[in-house]
Structure formats: C-alpha cells, structure tokens
GROMACS .gro file of C-alpha atoms in nm:
model
  476
    1MET     CA    1   8.137  10.720  10.041
    2ILE     CA    2   7.979  10.524   9.683
    3ASN     CA    3   8.135  10.554   9.429
    4ASN     CA    4   7.959  10.519   9.090
    5ASN     CA    5   8.107  10.140   8.980
    6PRO     CA    6   8.005  10.033   8.623
    7ASP     CA    7   8.030   9.679   8.799
    8TYR     CA    8   7.670   9.757   8.977
    9SER     CA    9   7.442   9.452   8.880
   10PRO     CA   10   7.148   9.638   8.779
   11ASN     CA   11   6.936   9.677   9.126
   12VAL     CA   12   7.214   9.783   9.290
   13LYS     CA   13   7.212  10.051   9.039
   14LYS     CA   14   6.872  10.146   9.073
   15ALA     CA   15   6.881  10.149   9.394
   16LEU     CA   16   7.168  10.336   9.443
   17LEU     CA   17   7.039  10.580   9.328
   18LEU     CA   18   6.728  10.626   9.523
   19HIS     CA   19   7.070  10.616   9.878
   20GLN     CA   20   7.224  10.845   9.693
   21GLN     CA   21   6.910  11.116   9.726
   22GLY     CA   22   6.838  10.981  10.102
   23MET     CA   23   6.547  10.751  10.035
   24TYR     CA   24   6.653  10.508  10.181
   25GLN     CA   25   6.358  10.238  10.293
   26LYS     CA   26   6.365  10.213   9.907
   27ALA     CA   27   6.691  10.186   9.814
   28LYS     CA   28   6.707   9.904  10.061
   29LEU     CA   29   6.414   9.698   9.994
   30LEU     CA   30   6.600   9.691   9.586
   31TYR     CA   31   6.921   9.579   9.737
   32VAL     CA   32   6.746   9.292   9.977
   33GLU     CA   33   6.614   9.212   9.641
   34ALA     CA   34   6.979   9.170   9.458
   35LEU     CA   35   7.101   8.971   9.728
   36GLU     CA   36   6.771   8.769   9.666
   37VAL     CA   37   6.918   8.786   9.310
   38ASP     CA   38   7.261   8.665   9.405
   39PRO     CA   39   7.353   8.605   9.783
   40TYR     CA   40   7.693   8.646   9.730
   41ASP     CA   41   7.630   9.099   9.503
   42ALA     CA   42   7.944   9.230   9.749
   43GLN     CA   43   7.858   9.609   9.624
   44ALA     CA   44   7.451   9.510   9.751
   45LEU     CA   45   7.612   9.419  10.093
   46GLN     CA   46   7.803   9.712  10.185
   47LEU     CA   47   7.578   9.874  10.070
   48LEU     CA   48   7.269   9.764  10.264
   49GLY     CA   49   7.521   9.785  10.485
   50THR     CA   50   7.540  10.138  10.510
   51ILE     CA   51   7.194  10.188  10.560
   52LEU     CA   52   7.146   9.957  10.829
   53TYR     CA   53   7.393  10.181  10.987
   54ILE     CA   54   7.182  10.461  10.923
   55GLU     CA   55   6.905  10.298  11.105
   56ASP     CA   56   7.163  10.298  11.413
   57GLU     CA   57   7.187   9.851  11.366
   58LYS     CA   58   7.545   9.895  11.360
   59SER     CA   59   7.580   9.508  11.436
   60SER     CA   60   7.452   9.390  11.139
   61ALA     CA   61   7.603   9.668  10.922
   62ILE     CA   62   7.973   9.581  10.993
   63GLN     CA   63   7.821   9.179  10.952
   64LEU     CA   64   7.703   9.332  10.645
   65ILE     CA   65   8.020   9.535  10.479
   66LYS     CA   66   8.229   9.221  10.687
   67ASN     CA   67   8.054   8.957  10.424
   68SER     CA   68   8.159   9.125  10.167
   69LEU     CA   69   8.502   9.151  10.171
   70ASN     CA   70   8.473   8.828  10.264
   71ILE     CA   71   8.350   8.810   9.881
   72ASN     CA   72   8.576   9.028   9.728
   73PRO     CA   73   8.829   9.196   9.985
   74ASN     CA   74   8.959   9.438   9.698
   75ILE     CA   75   8.606   9.649   9.703
   76TYR     CA   76   8.749  10.044   9.836
   77ASP     CA   77   8.399  10.175   9.953
   78SER     CA   78   8.399   9.879  10.193
   79HIS     CA   79   8.734   9.955  10.390
   80ASN     CA   80   8.636  10.328  10.409
   81ASN     CA   81   8.289  10.245  10.524
   82LEU     CA   82   8.396   9.980  10.738
   83ALA     CA   83   8.639  10.231  10.867
   84ASN     CA   84   8.423  10.502  10.928
   85ILE     CA   85   8.193  10.292  11.159
   86TYR     CA   86   8.541  10.184  11.352
   87LYS     CA   87   8.613  10.541  11.367
   88ASN     CA   88   8.283  10.658  11.466
   89ASP     CA   89   8.299  10.390  11.738
   90LYS     CA   90   8.686  10.527  11.849
   91ASN     CA   91   8.811  10.203  11.757
   92TYR     CA   92   9.085  10.329  11.579
   93ASN     CA   93   9.295  10.069  11.566
   94LEU     CA   94   9.059   9.912  11.342
   95ALA     CA   95   8.978  10.233  11.170
   96LEU     CA   96   9.317  10.257  11.041
   97LYS     CA   97   9.358   9.937  10.953
   98HIS     CA   98   9.082   9.971  10.697
   99TYR     CA   99   9.176  10.313  10.560
  100ARG     CA  100   9.506  10.170  10.451
  101LYS     CA  101   9.353   9.952  10.305
  102ALA     CA  102   9.104  10.130  10.087
  103ILE     CA  103   9.441  10.401  10.011
  104ILE     CA  104   9.624  10.065   9.839
  105LEU     CA  105   9.310  10.005   9.673
  106GLN     CA  106   9.347  10.340   9.540
  107PRO     CA  107   9.627  10.514   9.635
  108THR     CA  108   9.491  10.849   9.481
  109ASN     CA  109   9.171  10.885   9.640
  110ALA     CA  110   9.200  11.174   9.827
  111LEU     CA  111   8.896  11.102  10.076
  112ALA     CA  112   9.088  10.819  10.208
  113TYR     CA  113   9.381  11.038  10.303
  114ASN     CA  114   9.169  11.333  10.455
  115ASN     CA  115   9.006  11.030  10.638
  116ILE     CA  116   9.292  10.890  10.839
  117ALA     CA  117   9.436  11.224  10.910
  118ILE     CA  118   9.082  11.281  11.043
  119VAL     CA  119   9.166  10.931  11.294
  120TYR     CA  120   9.558  11.058  11.373
  121LYS     CA  121   9.402  11.348  11.470
  122GLU     CA  122   9.201  11.169  11.732
  123GLN     CA  123   9.491  11.040  11.824
  124LYS     CA  124   9.697  11.334  11.913
  125ASN     CA  125   9.910  11.171  11.670
  126TYR     CA  126   9.976  11.513  11.488
  127ASN     CA  127  10.207  11.491  11.257
  128LEU     CA  128  10.106  11.151  11.111
  129ALA     CA  129   9.762  11.400  11.031
  130ILE     CA  130   9.913  11.658  10.913
  131GLU     CA  131  10.139  11.451  10.636
  132ASN     CA  132   9.751  11.295  10.542
  133TYR     CA  133   9.585  11.603  10.525
  134ASN     CA  134   9.859  11.686  10.322
  135SER     CA  135   9.846  11.386  10.105
  136ALA     CA  136   9.451  11.446  10.039
  137ILE     CA  137   9.557  11.833   9.912
  138LYS     CA  138   9.815  11.709   9.711
  139HIS     CA  139   9.591  11.441   9.512
  140ASN     CA  140   9.348  11.722   9.470
  141SER     CA  141   9.371  12.044   9.475
  142ASN     CA  142   9.062  12.179   9.486
  143TYR     CA  143   8.970  11.951   9.828
  144ALA     CA  144   8.799  12.247  10.034
  145GLU     CA  145   8.759  12.021  10.327
  146ALA     CA  146   9.085  11.931  10.325
  147TYR     CA  147   9.205  12.296  10.362
  148SER     CA  148   8.984  12.328  10.658
  149ASN     CA  149   9.063  12.003  10.849
  150LEU     CA  150   9.411  12.129  10.859
  151ALA     CA  151   9.355  12.424  10.902
  152ASN     CA  152   9.150  12.259  11.251
  153LEU     CA  153   9.420  12.107  11.295
  154TYR     CA  154   9.633  12.434  11.341
  155PHE     CA  155   9.423  12.669  11.531
  156GLU     CA  156   9.408  12.385  11.812
  157LEU     CA  157   9.799  12.351  11.808
  158ILE     CA  158   9.819  12.777  11.826
  159ALA     CA  159  10.004  12.770  11.503
  160TYR     CA  160   9.740  13.066  11.398
  161ASP     CA  161   9.943  13.140  11.049
  162LYS     CA  162   9.928  12.888  10.934
  163ALA     CA  163   9.542  12.841  11.004
  164ILE     CA  164   9.473  13.189  10.854
  165SER     CA  165   9.636  13.027  10.560
  166PHE     CA  166   9.431  12.684  10.528
  167TYR     CA  167   9.124  12.853  10.574
  168LYS     CA  168   9.149  13.097  10.317
  169GLN     CA  169   9.252  12.819  10.021
  170ALA     CA  170   8.975  12.629  10.150
  171ILE     CA  171   8.746  12.916  10.076
  172ILE     CA  172   8.919  12.975   9.759
  173CYS     CA  173   8.761  12.616   9.657
  174ASN     CA  174   8.465  12.650   9.830
  175PRO     CA  175   8.366  12.987   9.928
  176ASN     CA  176   8.019  12.859  10.039
  177LEU     CA  177   8.170  12.663  10.381
  178GLN     CA  178   8.039  12.818  10.672
  179LYS     CA  179   8.296  12.700  10.900
  180PRO     CA  180   8.618  12.855  10.737
  181TYR     CA  181   8.489  13.204  10.811
  182SER     CA  182   8.392  13.134  11.157
  183MET     CA  183   8.726  13.000  11.263
  184LEU     CA  184   8.944  13.311  11.039
  185SER     CA  185   8.682  13.533  11.263
  186SER     CA  186   8.771  13.378  11.631
  187ILE     CA  187   9.128  13.359  11.509
  188PHE     CA  188   9.123  13.784  11.434
  189GLN     CA  189   8.966  13.749  11.770
  190ILE     CA  190   9.239  13.630  11.942
  191LEU     CA  191   9.523  13.829  11.789
  192ASN     CA  192   9.291  14.102  11.908
  193ASN     CA  193   9.209  14.239  11.492
  194ILE     CA  194   8.912  14.304  11.576
  195PRO     CA  195   8.805  14.496  11.238
  196SER     CA  196   8.969  14.185  11.030
  197SER     CA  197   8.683  13.981  11.285
  198LEU     CA  198   8.463  14.196  11.205
  199LYS     CA  199   8.486  14.231  10.846
  200ILE     CA  200   8.545  13.846  10.797
  201LEU     CA  201   8.158  13.802  10.952
  202GLN     CA  202   8.032  14.097  10.760
  203LYS     CA  203   8.115  13.879  10.440
  204TYR     CA  204   7.991  13.537  10.563
  205ILE     CA  205   7.634  13.661  10.715
  206LYS     CA  206   7.586  13.738  10.337
  207LEU     CA  207   7.624  13.336  10.272
  208GLN     CA  208   7.474  13.259  10.549
  209ASN     CA  209   7.226  13.402  10.738
  210ALA     CA  210   7.283  13.303  11.070
  211ASP     CA  211   7.194  13.373  11.387
  212GLU     CA  212   7.575  13.298  11.587
  213ILE     CA  213   7.756  13.583  11.333
  214HIS     CA  214   7.464  13.841  11.396
  215THR     CA  215   7.508  13.773  11.797
  216SER     CA  216   7.891  13.811  11.788
  217LEU     CA  217   7.814  14.112  11.530
  218ALA     CA  218   7.553  14.233  11.800
  219ILE     CA  219   7.819  14.233  12.131
  220TYR     CA  220   8.127  14.464  11.980
  221ALA     CA  221   7.876  14.726  11.795
  222TRP     CA  222   7.771  14.705  12.191
  223ILE     CA  223   8.130  14.763  12.279
  224ASP     CA  224   8.163  14.997  12.012
  225GLY     CA  225   7.901  15.200  12.123
  226ASP     CA  226   7.661  15.162  11.767
  227ILE     CA  227   7.325  15.077  11.997
  228GLU     CA  228   7.156  15.105  11.677
  229LYS     CA  229   7.359  14.869  11.468
  230SER     CA  230   7.365  14.606  11.779
  231ILE     CA  231   6.969  14.619  11.841
  232THR     CA  232   6.957  14.569  11.451
  233HIS     CA  233   7.133  14.212  11.431
  234LEU     CA  234   6.969  14.173  11.823
  235LYS     CA  235   6.578  14.208  11.572
  236LYS     CA  236   6.721  13.979  11.293
  237ILE     CA  237   6.804  13.705  11.558
  238LYS     CA  238   6.549  13.432  11.463
  239LYS     CA  239   6.604  13.178  11.724
  240TYR     CA  240   6.373  13.161  12.051
  241ASN     CA  241   6.384  12.811  12.181
  242PHE     CA  242   6.733  12.676  12.192
  243ASN     CA  243   6.893  12.342  12.259
  244GLU     CA  244   7.095  12.289  12.651
  245ASN     CA  245   7.348  12.075  12.498
  246SER     CA  246   7.455  12.316  12.206
  247GLN     CA  247   7.685  12.580  12.284
  248THR     CA  248   7.620  12.706  12.002
  249ASP     CA  249   7.245  12.837  12.096
  250ARG     CA  250   7.348  12.891  12.499
  251PHE     CA  251   7.547  13.145  12.319
  252ILE     CA  252   7.311  13.287  12.103
  253ILE     CA  253   7.053  13.301  12.354
  254ALA     CA  254   7.233  13.427  12.676
  255TYR     CA  255   7.370  13.711  12.478
  256LYS     CA  256   7.095  13.749  12.301
  257SER     CA  257   6.875  13.870  12.637
  258PHE     CA  258   7.147  13.980  12.791
  259LEU     CA  259   7.224  14.247  12.586
  260ILE     CA  260   6.818  14.321  12.536
  261ASP     CA  261   6.874  14.396  12.869
  262LEU     CA  262   7.215  14.645  12.815
  263ASN     CA  263   7.066  14.824  12.607
  264ARG     CA  264   6.748  14.899  12.800
  265TYR     CA  265   6.895  15.054  13.083
  266LYS     CA  266   7.145  15.255  12.833
  267ASN     CA  267   6.813  15.400  12.703
  268GLN     CA  268   6.650  15.464  13.033
  269ASN     CA  269   7.027  15.606  13.190
  270ASN     CA  270   7.155  15.770  12.884
  271SER     CA  271   7.384  16.044  13.135
  272LEU     CA  272   7.574  15.751  13.212
  273TYR     CA  273   7.741  15.711  12.885
  274SER     CA  274   7.952  15.855  12.632
  275LEU     CA  275   8.190  15.806  12.301
  276ASP     CA  276   8.417  16.087  12.456
  277LYS     CA  277   8.793  15.974  12.301
  278THR     CA  278   8.982  16.214  12.469
  279LEU     CA  279   8.886  16.134  12.790
  280LYS     CA  280   9.099  15.847  12.968
  281LYS     CA  281   9.060  15.487  12.925
  282LEU     CA  282   8.997  15.248  13.217
  283TYR     CA  283   9.023  14.867  13.038
  284VAL     CA  284   8.751  14.607  13.121
  285ILE     CA  285   8.892  14.247  13.083
  286GLY     CA  286   8.695  13.986  13.082
  287ASP     CA  287   8.384  13.695  12.898
  288SER     CA  288   8.038  13.810  12.867
  289HIS     CA  289   8.058  14.052  13.211
  290SER     CA  290   8.344  14.284  13.099
  291LEU     CA  291   8.018  14.368  12.880
  292SER     CA  292   7.780  14.519  13.143
  293TYR     CA  293   8.007  14.865  13.213
  294SER     CA  294   8.099  14.920  12.812
  295ASN     CA  295   8.137  15.331  12.762
  296LEU     CA  296   8.050  15.410  13.107
  297LYS     CA  297   8.181  15.737  13.183
  298VAL     CA  298   8.302  15.685  13.553
  299ILE     CA  299   8.511  15.911  13.765
  300TYR     CA  300   8.862  15.711  13.883
  301LYS     CA  301   9.168  15.833  14.144
  302GLY     CA  302   8.971  16.184  14.024
  303THR     CA  303   8.952  16.146  13.655
  304SER     CA  304   8.769  16.087  13.460
  305CYS     CA  305   8.742  15.789  13.222
  306ARG     CA  306   8.573  15.640  12.969
  307VAL     CA  307   8.504  15.198  13.013
  308ILE     CA  308   8.648  15.010  12.707
  309THR     CA  309   8.564  14.634  12.678
  310LYS     CA  310   8.799  14.386  12.542
  311ILE     CA  311   8.590  14.091  12.607
  312ILE     CA  312   8.722  13.713  12.532
  313ILE     CA  313   8.401  13.508  12.479
  314GLY     CA  314   8.385  13.185  12.639
  315ALA     CA  315   8.755  13.264  12.925
  316LYS     CA  316   8.787  13.125  13.256
  317ALA     CA  317   9.046  13.206  13.480
  318TRP     CA  318   9.094  12.849  13.462
  319HIS     CA  319   9.221  12.850  13.099
  320LEU     CA  320   9.453  13.208  13.231
  321ALA     CA  321   9.586  12.999  13.495
  322SER     CA  322   9.682  12.740  13.280
  323LYS     CA  323  10.093  12.663  13.237
  324GLU     CA  324   9.975  12.566  12.837
  325ASN     CA  325   9.953  12.742  12.602
  326ASN     CA  326   9.592  12.796  12.485
  327ARG     CA  327   9.348  13.050  12.284
  328TYR     CA  328   9.210  13.231  12.561
  329LYS     CA  329   9.555  13.343  12.695
  330VAL     CA  330   9.717  13.419  12.414
  331GLN     CA  331   9.393  13.614  12.291
  332PHE     CA  332   9.455  13.826  12.678
  333LYS     CA  333   9.846  13.860  12.605
  334ASN     CA  334   9.751  14.082  12.251
  335ILE     CA  335   9.486  14.237  12.472
  336ILE     CA  336   9.743  14.370  12.744
  337SER     CA  337  10.038  14.406  12.463
  338ASP     CA  338   9.870  14.615  12.210
  339LEU     CA  339   9.791  14.875  12.582
  340LYS     CA  340   9.970  15.139  12.660
  341GLU     CA  341  10.211  15.200  12.926
  342GLY     CA  342  10.062  15.179  13.269
  343SER     CA  343   9.737  15.138  13.114
  344LYS     CA  344   9.436  15.106  13.423
  345VAL     CA  345   9.292  14.729  13.359
  346ILE     CA  346   9.012  14.539  13.560
  347LEU     CA  347   8.978  14.191  13.541
  348LEU     CA  348   8.611  13.963  13.567
  349PHE     CA  349   8.747  13.675  13.553
  350GLY     CA  350   8.599  13.333  13.725
  351GLU     CA  351   8.203  13.365  13.719
  352ILE     CA  352   8.196  13.120  13.449
  353ASP     CA  353   8.414  12.847  13.655
  354CYS     CA  354   8.185  12.865  13.951
  355ARG     CA  355   7.862  12.813  13.773
  356LEU     CA  356   7.652  12.496  13.889
  357ASP     CA  357   7.716  12.311  13.568
  358GLU     CA  358   8.083  12.423  13.457
  359GLY     CA  359   8.403  12.500  13.587
  360ILE     CA  360   8.521  12.401  13.934
  361LEU     CA  361   8.175  12.237  14.055
  362LYS     CA  362   8.187  11.960  13.715
  363ASN     CA  363   8.559  11.884  13.803
  364HIS     CA  364   8.546  11.823  14.172
  365ARG     CA  365   8.225  11.582  14.111
  366GLU     CA  366   8.430  11.457  13.819
  367LYS     CA  367   8.765  11.405  13.989
  368ASP     CA  368   8.610  11.406  14.384
  369THR     CA  369   8.953  11.638  14.452
  370ASN     CA  370   8.925  11.879  14.759
  371MET     CA  371   8.760  12.163  14.705
  372GLU     CA  372   8.996  12.391  15.012
  373LYS     CA  373   9.334  12.315  14.860
  374SER     CA  374   9.296  12.269  14.466
  375ILE     CA  375   9.087  12.665  14.432
  376PRO     CA  376   9.349  12.837  14.575
  377LYS     CA  377   9.651  12.706  14.391
  378PHE     CA  378   9.402  12.709  14.100
  379VAL     CA  379   9.295  13.074  14.198
  380LYS     CA  380   9.662  13.212  14.251
  381ASN     CA  381   9.801  13.047  13.919
  382TYR     CA  382   9.529  13.246  13.760
  383ILE     CA  383   9.678  13.582  13.974
  384ASN     CA  384  10.029  13.468  13.907
  385ASN     CA  385   9.951  13.428  13.475
  386THR     CA  386   9.830  13.721  13.448
  387GLN     CA  387  10.055  13.930  13.714
  388LYS     CA  388  10.308  13.856  13.446
  389ILE     CA  389  10.146  13.917  13.193
  390CYS     CA  390  10.054  14.240  13.314
  391ILE     CA  391  10.348  14.348  13.446
  392LYS     CA  392  10.550  14.420  13.069
  393LYS     CA  393  10.294  14.724  13.044
  394ASN     CA  394  10.335  14.812  13.379
  395ILE     CA  395   9.961  14.704  13.438
  396LEU     CA  396   9.894  14.712  13.829
  397PRO     CA  397   9.524  14.479  13.738
  398ILE     CA  398   9.297  14.502  13.983
  399TYR     CA  399   9.098  14.145  14.047
  400SER     CA  400   8.728  14.126  14.027
  401THR     CA  401   8.585  13.916  14.303
  402ILE     CA  402   8.286  13.680  14.208
  403PRO     CA  403   7.952  13.827  14.341
  404ALA     CA  404   7.726  13.633  14.473
  405PRO     CA  405   7.527  13.340  14.309
  406PHE     CA  406   7.202  13.398  14.152
  407ILE     CA  407   7.023  13.051  14.292
  408GLU     CA  408   6.706  13.016  14.139
  409LYS     CA  409   6.450  12.772  14.404
  410SER     CA  410   6.487  12.431  14.180
  411ILE     CA  411   6.854  12.358  14.266
  412ASP     CA  412   6.913  12.162  14.519
  413LYS     CA  413   7.063  12.206  14.887
  414ASP     CA  414   7.389  12.047  14.860
  415SER     CA  415   7.437  12.234  14.494
  416LYS     CA  416   7.384  12.536  14.659
  417PHE     CA  417   7.597  12.464  14.946
  418LYS     CA  418   7.892  12.420  14.708
  419GLN     CA  419   7.859  12.679  14.431
  420ILE     CA  420   7.879  12.926  14.807
  421SER     CA  421   8.147  12.727  14.942
  422ILE     CA  422   8.329  12.773  14.585
  423ILE     CA  423   8.303  13.085  14.534
  424GLU     CA  424   8.376  13.175  14.938
  425ILE     CA  425   8.763  13.025  14.897
  426PHE     CA  426   8.779  13.225  14.534
  427ASN     CA  427   8.733  13.552  14.649
  428LYS     CA  428   8.914  13.450  14.984
  429THR     CA  429   9.222  13.355  14.780
  430ILE     CA  430   9.227  13.691  14.643
  431GLU     CA  431   9.175  13.860  14.939
  432GLU     CA  432   9.434  13.707  15.094
  433ILE     CA  433   9.638  13.764  14.778
  434CYS     CA  434   9.602  14.067  14.647
  435PRO     CA  435   9.625  14.420  14.837
  436ILE     CA  436   9.288  14.591  14.921
  437ASN     CA  437   9.374  14.869  14.620
  438GLN     CA  438   9.398  14.574  14.332
  439ILE     CA  439   9.023  14.439  14.459
  440TYR     CA  440   8.661  14.504  14.259
  441ASN     CA  441   8.491  14.322  14.557
  442THR     CA  442   8.132  14.266  14.388
  443HIS     CA  443   8.108  13.979  14.634
  444THR     CA  444   7.998  14.218  14.918
  445LYS     CA  445   7.764  14.424  14.695
  446THR     CA  446   7.551  14.216  14.605
  447SER     CA  447   7.560  13.946  14.867
  448ASN     CA  448   7.332  13.914  15.108
  449GLN     CA  449   7.303  13.701  15.489
  450LEU     CA  450   7.292  13.358  15.325
  451LYS     CA  451   7.558  13.464  15.051
  452GLU     CA  452   7.307  13.512  14.805
  453SER     CA  453   7.250  13.735  14.557
  454ASN     CA  454   7.022  13.993  14.725
  455GLY     CA  455   6.903  14.091  14.398
  456LYS     CA  456   6.950  14.451  14.372
  457PHE     CA  457   7.253  14.375  14.151
  458HIS     CA  458   7.174  14.135  13.877
  459ILE     CA  459   7.042  14.201  13.594
  460ASP     CA  460   7.041  13.854  13.494
  461LYS     CA  461   7.102  13.535  13.639
  462TRP     CA  462   7.466  13.608  13.531
  463HIS     CA  463   7.531  13.951  13.482
  464LEU     CA  464   7.559  14.315  13.720
  465PHE     CA  465   7.330  14.544  13.627
  466PRO     CA  466   7.619  14.841  13.511
  467ASN     CA  467   7.617  15.132  13.759
  468THR     CA  468   7.689  14.839  14.040
  469ILE     CA  469   8.090  14.978  13.951
  470LEU     CA  470   8.078  15.327  13.966
  471ASP     CA  471   8.099  15.367  14.387
  472PHE     CA  472   8.369  15.114  14.370
  473LEU     CA  473   8.536  15.341  14.095
  474GLN     CA  474   8.452  15.644  14.281
  475ASN     CA  475   8.522  15.548  14.669
  476SER     CA  476   8.916  15.385  14.449
   0.00000   0.00000   0.00000
C-alpha cells in the first residue's frame, strides 16, 4: 500500500510515480538519491524497503522500514508495509501489532481492517476476522475485495447462503473480479443446483476467456450428452503445458485429455449410449471416474437403464469418511436428498485416495501411520457415513473397489509396493463390510498377476473405459 502523501520530498515524489508503474530499479535509484540529500527521510526509507522486499532482500527491507519508524512512528504506510511482511512470514503477532498501529493512525482506512481480518482468518479466529471484514466494508461500502474475502470465509465455514450474498455484492462492486464468479459456481455445484452453476460460468466466460471455465463447461456438456458443445469448449482450451504444482493446471490438463478420450470412444461406440429420458435411471456418483459411464444404456437387474452421472469434482473417500462437515460431504448429501426414494446408485470414490502423490500414501509418509490399521478404519467410516446418508432415501449404494493401478516404469519399487498394498487393503475392507451384491469389483477385472493394470480397461492412467461396467451390470 502506497499513499500519495503531500509531505513527500521532490525526489520521493518522482520515485513514487516510477514505483507505482512497476519501474522498481529507476525508483530505487531516486529513493537512494533522496536519502543522500536527507538520510532521515522516513518516507524514502520505507518505500525503498518495499522495493527491497520485492527483490527478496527481506532482512534489509525490514530494517529500512524499522528505521523509518524510528524517525517517524506515525507513518501509516510504514506500519502497514511492515505488517504485510510479517503476515507473509506467518509472524502473526508482529503483523497484528503493526496493523493495529496503522488503524490508530487512519481509523477509517478500510484496507487496514481488511488486512487485520486476513491475519485473524489465518489464525482461525473467525469471529474477529468477520468483525474486521465488516469494519472494512463499513468504511468503504464499495470494497469488492473485502466482500470477496468475507465470502471466502463463510465458504470455509460452510455458511453458503452468506457466502453467496457477499460474492454477489463483490461482483456488484467490481464486475471484473474473477474469483467471486468461480466460487459462486462452486457453491451452486455443492448445492446440486447445476443450472445456476452453469449460468454463472457462462456469464463469467464473457469477462474472462479462461481455460478453467471451458474445462468445467466441457465436463457438464459431456454429462448432459451434448457432445458437440463439450468438444467446442475443449477446443477453446489453450493450455497445453502445465505446472505440476498448480492445482488449476492439473485440473485443466487432466480433464481435457480425459474428455477427448471419452468423446473419441463415444464416436466409435455410439450404439452404447442413449439420451432417452423414459429409461430408468442408474446413478453413478463420484469424482472424475463417474464421467466414464455418462449416458450409457445398460441392462441392470433385467431392466434397461440410462446411466446418469453426478460428479463431485475433487472428492475423495477421505472427505466422505470425515466426522466433520466439508464441501464434498455437503454436496454428496444434497445429491442424495434430490434423488427419488429407492434410486439405484453406484459410488465411485477412493481412487484419488490411493494415488502415489495424494491421500493415504502422502499421509502415511508424513505421519508414519500404520496402514494396516488406519486404512480399514478410514474405509469403514467412508462406508458408514455414506450409508447413513443414503438410507434416508431408502437407497442401498453399490461400492466400487479401486481398479488395479497403472504404474509407470519410472516408479521406484518401494512406492509401487506401497500403492499396491494400499489398494489391496482398501478393497479388502470393502469386501469384508459389503455383501457381494453391493460391490462393483473393478479390481479383479483390471488386474494382472502382479496386481497392476492389465492394460485392457484403462482409457488413461487413472480412468476406465466406459464398457468396463457393462458386464458387471448385466450379471448383477
């Protein structure tokens, strides 16, 4: 935060213009010149400090800003910028100390309240965070970022009505903000209000031609059986290379590749699909794996059915096993509550939990857990929790086992052994708890003698071909 202060010296004023335009090196030289003229120029010290911080010279930056406060302890920007550094370092006590001093100096500055709220949120002191976000809004009723931040907090607290209200207010204040649109879309997905979610995405895409939005729209077009629309959105995705550390990039590339494969498969096997709304419905609920079976025409218990996908993007069995409420569990509850009594449902969760880089193995390596004990407990909680939710609608869900893993040659022996063991324990627990008529056994069909993928049923490294389910259903 930089204020245009009339007390700035001429050199600092020149430097500030360059600073605000991102011309840091030129601004830096002028700040140094200002300090050569007056070594006690507190504004030049703190502004030079902010540039040093940008240049990753944190210790020097902190010292310069502290020096500016020793000369003049009443500079708002010095306190605010120093607090920002401490906040980024998660030194929350010092951050709060300087944010509070900034508020004393400028009691109506909405930014200061927003900043202090961010710290309280990081500390999980939600009441004080809400209080300070509201103070920011009180002092600036058009502060879009504060509305959005407050909505984010309510989203985390699963207070979706309030989150929707504040995201909408953020959009009113600044229609060009991106996050409120994507978060509103996510909330409507959680509430199982897919039409509203898609409406938000369609509106957002006019403002931001984003790959992430095209990916989401391609997913739901595929679920609806609108292949032409799905392909249109896939073609508009520009990203080809991606950052492994970016969750958004992984989402875009993985779904894009998978949907291209599914569309190709459908073109080659169109007779397997139907959009006949008079057919009985068989629901598959899961993460991306549920997409494989969208709109297949299948025979189940002697009756022709159309497979309807209810996707919960990013959901793990772990989320559904949790005692605490979370967005994925809420979405699952909403999906089930909207189904007819006695609906036929297959649950496809757990594959993400059993991957090498996520879920069970990651947790085991971080906490050195006993997998022989922890996995059965977790799987039992997953089954118990989902059955309790389903029984309210007289639904007896079928549980999919985890398919045999597709293991690349570059994987070391220890990781390979652990992943196979995890899947084996996970599946064994399902088989011990559930009667055979409640199990969709994907592992037996997809496994070779080494308990790895036999290569016959994987459409890619993670997902199965659509026809994998046909034999199981016909023999059920």
